[in-house]
Amino acid sequence: DQQVKQNSPSLSVQEGRISILNCDYTNSMFDYFLWYKKYPAEGPTFLISISSIKDKNEDGRFTVFLNKSAKHLSLHIVPSQPGDSAVYFCAASARTSYDKVIFGPGTSLSVIP
Amino acid sequence: DAGVTQSPTHLIKTRGQQVTLRCSPISGHKSVSWYQQVLGQGPQFIFQYYEKEERGRGNFPDRFSARQFPNYSSELNVNALLLGDSALYLCASNVLSQHGYTFGSGTRLTVV
């Protein structure tokens, strides 16, 4: 049973436009959410996170929105750059088990120059 | 500062063999976690160790085992390899009280 879902396997966006990556979760115990970016032949790198007590967190071009009632979060990248082309993983953890982070299947983002 | 280091980077093994993967966490990180990433999927949680104790285990068979050493480095062992064990094995370290990991670049295991 997949607790973290990313229903779009891939996304293509023009350079300079907004990229919106979506994520849904099923486990109501999750209270912390993270986005990781992964380039080929590298491990995932942490991008941005959000606690369940917030509904928005911003870091430069990256903003994560959390809708707890819908169990949905999204990552917005504005403006998108070719270097943003990578696989993006949504991940979640619960206060009761910080040590177990559950990842979604990923969305491959291509930013077209 | 060195990040999370994993060795080897690539490995080819035959079905039925055993393999040991190694990981050194970031200095000061006492928690190490192991993940398996099969092509086209997200990383799947295998184990988490803290202070040499297993704190969490994912849905993997007993062929998978791990340990953590006094210097907080860790080994992942897989016995009786199957073709389906072919994957990228990721090690991550963190400070236990904080969410989120720092990942290594992984070991690419191919079972033939």
mmCIF file of C-alpha atoms in Angstrom:
data_model
loop_
_atom_site.group_PDB
_atom_site.id
_atom_site.type_symbol
_atom_site.label_atom_id
_atom_site.label_comp_id
_atom_site.label_asym_id
_atom_site.label_seq_id
_atom_site.Cartn_x
_atom_site.Cartn_y
_atom_site.Cartn_z
ATOM 1 C CA ASP A 1 0.000 0.000 0.000
ATOM 2 C CA GLN A 2 1.605 3.221 -1.178
ATOM 3 C CA GLN A 3 1.388 5.816 1.580
ATOM 4 C CA VAL A 4 2.933 8.623 -0.478
ATOM 5 C CA LYS A 5 1.744 9.040 -4.039
ATOM 6 C CA GLN A 6 3.005 11.099 -6.920
ATOM 7 C CA ASN A 7 0.590 10.449 -9.731
ATOM 8 C CA SER A 8 2.524 12.264 -12.445
ATOM 9 C CA PRO A 9 5.569 10.231 -13.489
ATOM 10 C CA SER A 10 6.835 13.093 -15.632
ATOM 11 C CA LEU A 11 6.369 16.790 -16.285
ATOM 12 C CA SER A 12 7.738 19.132 -18.968
ATOM 13 C CA VAL A 13 7.869 22.885 -18.470
ATOM 14 C CA GLN A 14 9.309 25.784 -20.458
ATOM 15 C CA GLU A 15 12.203 27.639 -18.922
ATOM 16 C CA GLY A 16 10.972 30.642 -16.939
ATOM 17 C CA ARG A 17 7.519 29.210 -16.323
ATOM 18 C CA ILE A 18 6.154 27.679 -13.128
ATOM 19 C CA SER A 19 6.625 23.975 -12.346
ATOM 20 C CA ILE A 20 4.029 22.421 -10.044
ATOM 21 C CA LEU A 21 4.704 18.957 -8.671
ATOM 22 C CA ASN A 22 1.946 17.258 -6.713
ATOM 23 C CA CYS A 23 1.937 14.703 -3.924
ATOM 24 C CA ASP A 24 -0.804 12.941 -1.984
ATOM 25 C CA TYR A 25 -0.510 10.906 1.200
ATOM 26 C CA THR A 26 -2.785 8.499 2.996
ATOM 27 C CA ASN A 27 -1.310 8.177 6.485
ATOM 28 C CA SER A 28 -2.852 10.756 8.828
ATOM 29 C CA MET A 29 0.038 10.218 11.266
ATOM 30 C CA PHE A 30 2.443 11.983 8.903
ATOM 31 C CA ASP A 31 3.322 15.373 10.305
ATOM 32 C CA TYR A 32 6.445 16.346 8.395
ATOM 33 C CA PHE A 33 6.913 16.466 4.659
ATOM 34 C CA LEU A 34 10.011 16.802 2.545
ATOM 35 C CA TRP A 35 10.967 17.192 -1.080
ATOM 36 C CA TYR A 36 14.161 15.705 -2.440
ATOM 37 C CA LYS A 37 15.736 16.207 -5.841
ATOM 38 C CA LYS A 38 17.773 13.507 -7.550
ATOM 39 C CA TYR A 39 20.116 13.734 -10.496
ATOM 40 C CA PRO A 40 21.268 10.570 -12.294
ATOM 41 C CA ALA A 41 24.159 8.760 -10.578
ATOM 42 C CA GLU A 42 23.718 10.825 -7.411
ATOM 43 C CA GLY A 43 21.848 10.311 -4.164
ATOM 44 C CA PRO A 44 18.729 12.372 -3.416
ATOM 45 C CA THR A 45 19.432 15.840 -2.040
ATOM 46 C CA PHE A 46 17.147 17.635 0.375
ATOM 47 C CA LEU A 47 15.293 20.555 -1.176
ATOM 48 C CA ILE A 48 12.629 21.912 1.166
ATOM 49 C CA SER A 49 10.372 20.702 3.964
ATOM 50 C CA ILE A 50 7.200 21.667 5.785
ATOM 51 C CA SER A 51 5.744 20.814 9.152
ATOM 52 C CA SER A 52 2.069 19.982 9.504
ATOM 53 C CA ILE A 53 1.568 23.097 11.647
ATOM 54 C CA LYS A 54 2.185 25.240 8.570
ATOM 55 C CA ASP A 55 0.478 25.434 5.212
ATOM 56 C CA LYS A 56 3.284 27.097 3.283
ATOM 57 C CA ASN A 57 7.053 27.220 3.321
ATOM 58 C CA GLU A 58 9.190 29.217 0.935
ATOM 59 C CA ASP A 59 12.884 29.051 0.085
ATOM 60 C CA GLY A 60 13.973 31.147 -2.850
ATOM 61 C CA ARG A 61 12.401 29.828 -6.027
ATOM 62 C CA PHE A 62 10.876 26.867 -4.188
ATOM 63 C CA THR A 63 7.589 26.918 -2.281
ATOM 64 C CA VAL A 64 5.810 23.971 -0.722
ATOM 65 C CA PHE A 65 2.091 24.127 0.044
ATOM 66 C CA LEU A 66 0.338 21.724 2.409
ATOM 67 C CA ASN A 67 -3.404 21.036 2.487
ATOM 68 C CA LYS A 68 -3.880 18.741 5.457
ATOM 69 C CA SER A 69 -7.605 18.247 5.015
ATOM 70 C CA ALA A 70 -6.996 16.978 1.486
ATOM 71 C CA LYS A 71 -3.798 15.166 2.456
ATOM 72 C CA HIS A 72 -2.129 16.924 -0.430
ATOM 73 C CA LEU A 73 1.030 18.904 -0.902
ATOM 74 C CA SER A 74 2.632 20.575 -3.863
ATOM 75 C CA LEU A 75 6.012 21.984 -4.784
ATOM 76 C CA HIS A 76 6.139 25.140 -6.880
ATOM 77 C CA ILE A 77 9.299 26.156 -8.692
ATOM 78 C CA VAL A 78 9.289 29.714 -10.055
ATOM 79 C CA PRO A 79 10.910 30.478 -12.403
ATOM 80 C CA SER A 80 11.922 27.049 -13.665
ATOM 81 C CA GLN A 81 15.491 26.661 -14.917
ATOM 82 C CA PRO A 82 17.094 23.930 -17.054
ATOM 83 C CA GLY A 83 19.227 22.936 -14.046
ATOM 84 C CA ASP A 84 16.015 22.024 -12.227
ATOM 85 C CA SER A 85 15.600 19.035 -14.552
ATOM 86 C CA ALA A 86 15.736 16.050 -12.200
ATOM 87 C CA VAL A 87 13.544 13.516 -10.437
ATOM 88 C CA TYR A 88 11.659 15.007 -7.497
ATOM 89 C CA PHE A 89 10.618 12.814 -4.601
ATOM 90 C CA CYS A 90 7.954 13.727 -2.096
ATOM 91 C CA ALA A 91 8.565 12.157 1.317
ATOM 92 C CA ALA A 92 6.851 12.072 4.692
ATOM 93 C CA SER A 93 7.564 11.093 8.266
ATOM 94 C CA ALA A 94 5.617 10.819 11.506
ATOM 95 C CA ARG A 95 6.481 12.303 14.894
ATOM 96 C CA THR A 96 6.429 8.804 16.305
ATOM 97 C CA SER A 97 9.061 7.547 13.880
ATOM 98 C CA TYR A 98 11.451 10.257 12.786
ATOM 99 C CA ASP A 99 13.765 7.534 11.610
ATOM 100 C CA LYS A 100 11.477 6.203 8.925
ATOM 101 C CA VAL A 101 10.933 8.498 5.981
ATOM 102 C CA ILE A 102 8.510 7.215 3.359
ATOM 103 C CA PHE A 103 9.138 8.263 -0.224
ATOM 104 C CA GLY A 104 6.815 8.596 -3.175
ATOM 105 C CA PRO A 105 7.709 7.138 -6.580
ATOM 106 C CA GLY A 106 9.001 10.436 -7.933
ATOM 107 C CA THR A 107 8.187 12.847 -10.744
ATOM 108 C CA SER A 108 10.718 13.454 -13.495
ATOM 109 C CA LEU A 109 10.817 17.153 -14.324
ATOM 110 C CA SER A 110 12.212 18.385 -17.633
ATOM 111 C CA VAL A 111 12.713 22.125 -18.031
ATOM 112 C CA ILE A 112 12.988 22.969 -21.704
ATOM 113 C CA PRO A 113 15.245 25.901 -22.626
ATOM 114 C CA ASP B 1 33.387 18.302 5.391
ATOM 115 C CA ALA B 2 32.906 14.909 3.827
ATOM 116 C CA GLY B 3 29.336 13.921 3.111
ATOM 117 C CA VAL B 4 27.907 10.436 3.410
ATOM 118 C CA THR B 5 30.291 8.063 1.665
ATOM 119 C CA GLN B 6 29.377 4.667 0.300
ATOM 120 C CA SER B 7 31.478 1.863 -1.128
ATOM 121 C CA PRO B 8 31.700 0.332 -3.571
ATOM 122 C CA THR B 9 29.984 2.534 -6.144
ATOM 123 C CA HIS B 10 29.176 -0.363 -8.449
ATOM 124 C CA LEU B 11 29.017 -4.086 -7.922
ATOM 125 C CA ILE B 12 28.093 -7.117 -10.021
ATOM 126 C CA LYS B 13 27.193 -10.343 -8.245
ATOM 127 C CA THR B 14 25.804 -13.725 -9.272
ATOM 128 C CA ARG B 15 22.519 -15.115 -8.006
ATOM 129 C CA GLY B 16 22.950 -16.913 -4.701
ATOM 130 C CA GLN B 17 26.026 -14.932 -3.680
ATOM 131 C CA GLN B 18 26.322 -12.634 -0.697
ATOM 132 C CA VAL B 19 27.172 -8.938 -0.732
ATOM 133 C CA THR B 20 28.301 -6.360 1.824
ATOM 134 C CA LEU B 21 27.798 -2.653 1.265
ATOM 135 C CA ARG B 22 29.479 -0.010 3.384
ATOM 136 C CA CYS B 23 28.543 3.459 4.548
ATOM 137 C CA SER B 24 30.251 6.213 6.518
ATOM 138 C CA PRO B 25 27.924 8.899 7.859
ATOM 139 C CA ILE B 26 28.561 12.598 8.126
ATOM 140 C CA SER B 27 30.758 13.391 11.102
ATOM 141 C CA GLY B 28 28.546 13.874 14.150
ATOM 142 C CA HIS B 29 25.609 11.931 12.709
ATOM 143 C CA LYS B 30 24.855 8.892 14.834
ATOM 144 C CA SER B 31 21.872 7.647 12.847
ATOM 145 C CA VAL B 32 22.255 5.684 9.623
ATOM 146 C CA SER B 33 19.455 4.463 7.384
ATOM 147 C CA TRP B 34 19.502 2.179 4.371
ATOM 148 C CA TYR B 35 17.177 2.432 1.380
ATOM 149 C CA GLN B 36 16.704 0.387 -1.764
ATOM 150 C CA GLN B 37 15.766 2.178 -4.957
ATOM 151 C CA VAL B 38 14.591 0.081 -7.852
ATOM 152 C CA LEU B 39 14.501 1.780 -11.247
ATOM 153 C CA GLY B 40 11.345 3.850 -11.649
ATOM 154 C CA GLN B 41 10.434 3.774 -7.965
ATOM 155 C CA GLY B 42 11.148 5.860 -4.919
ATOM 156 C CA PRO B 43 13.611 4.755 -2.235
ATOM 157 C CA GLN B 44 12.207 1.998 -0.024
ATOM 158 C CA PHE B 45 13.160 1.948 3.659
ATOM 159 C CA ILE B 46 15.230 -1.105 4.697
ATOM 160 C CA PHE B 47 16.822 -0.343 8.082
ATOM 161 C CA GLN B 48 17.615 2.427 10.501
ATOM 162 C CA TYR B 49 20.362 2.194 13.108
ATOM 163 C CA TYR B 50 21.188 4.528 15.953
ATOM 164 C CA GLU B 51 23.981 3.999 18.456
ATOM 165 C CA LYS B 52 24.474 0.473 17.099
ATOM 166 C CA GLU B 53 20.862 -0.453 17.799
ATOM 167 C CA GLU B 54 18.282 -1.259 15.130
ATOM 168 C CA ARG B 55 15.481 1.292 15.465
ATOM 169 C CA GLY B 56 13.437 0.453 12.426
ATOM 170 C CA ARG B 57 13.048 -2.173 9.771
ATOM 171 C CA GLY B 58 11.155 -2.066 6.505
ATOM 172 C CA ASN B 59 9.317 -4.844 4.726
ATOM 173 C CA PHE B 60 12.364 -6.774 3.550
ATOM 174 C CA PRO B 61 13.170 -10.488 3.988
ATOM 175 C CA ASP B 62 15.612 -11.827 6.552
ATOM 176 C CA ARG B 63 18.226 -12.143 3.801
ATOM 177 C CA PHE B 64 18.810 -8.454 4.463
ATOM 178 C CA SER B 65 20.753 -7.559 7.599
ATOM 179 C CA ALA B 66 22.777 -4.620 8.804
ATOM 180 C CA ARG B 67 24.919 -3.437 11.635
ATOM 181 C CA GLN B 68 26.438 -0.232 12.922
ATOM 182 C CA PHE B 69 29.915 0.103 14.357
ATOM 183 C CA PRO B 70 31.193 2.231 17.283
ATOM 184 C CA ASN B 71 32.362 4.894 14.816
ATOM 185 C CA TYR B 72 28.757 5.001 13.467
ATOM 186 C CA SER B 73 29.685 3.554 10.102
ATOM 187 C CA SER B 74 27.399 0.820 8.863
ATOM 188 C CA GLU B 75 27.272 -2.277 6.698
ATOM 189 C CA LEU B 76 24.333 -3.726 4.822
ATOM 190 C CA ASN B 77 24.512 -7.442 4.048
ATOM 191 C CA VAL B 78 22.341 -9.292 1.597
ATOM 192 C CA ASN B 79 22.508 -13.090 1.422
ATOM 193 C CA ALA B 80 21.329 -15.476 -1.285
ATOM 194 C CA LEU B 81 21.050 -12.726 -3.869
ATOM 195 C CA LEU B 82 18.123 -12.739 -6.264
ATOM 196 C CA LEU B 83 17.830 -10.986 -9.601
ATOM 197 C CA GLY B 84 15.226 -8.715 -7.998
ATOM 198 C CA ASP B 85 17.817 -7.402 -5.543
ATOM 199 C CA SER B 86 19.370 -5.438 -8.393
ATOM 200 C CA ALA B 87 18.936 -1.828 -7.352
ATOM 201 C CA LEU B 88 20.605 1.329 -6.121
ATOM 202 C CA TYR B 89 21.282 0.999 -2.402
ATOM 203 C CA LEU B 90 21.311 4.328 -0.620
ATOM 204 C CA CYS B 91 22.714 5.129 2.774
ATOM 205 C CA ALA B 92 21.600 8.228 4.632
ATOM 206 C CA SER B 93 22.595 9.793 7.908
ATOM 207 C CA ASN B 94 20.938 12.324 10.146
ATOM 208 C CA VAL B 95 20.730 13.719 13.625
ATOM 209 C CA LEU B 96 18.017 11.591 15.221
ATOM 210 C CA SER B 97 16.004 14.482 16.603
ATOM 211 C CA GLN B 98 15.744 16.111 13.210
ATOM 212 C CA HIS B 99 13.694 15.151 10.211
ATOM 213 C CA GLY B 100 15.322 14.596 6.885
ATOM 214 C CA TYR B 101 18.408 12.806 5.721
ATOM 215 C CA THR B 102 21.627 13.449 3.896
ATOM 216 C CA PHE B 103 22.104 10.716 1.335
ATOM 217 C CA GLY B 104 25.216 9.204 -0.129
ATOM 218 C CA SER B 105 25.537 8.612 -3.863
ATOM 219 C CA GLY B 106 24.616 4.984 -3.482
ATOM 220 C CA THR B 107 25.928 1.582 -4.510
ATOM 221 C CA ARG B 108 24.596 0.225 -7.782
ATOM 222 C CA LEU B 109 24.173 -3.550 -7.326
ATOM 223 C CA THR B 110 23.557 -5.720 -10.351
ATOM 224 C CA VAL B 111 22.696 -9.376 -9.814
ATOM 225 C CA VAL B 112 23.169 -11.607 -12.857
#
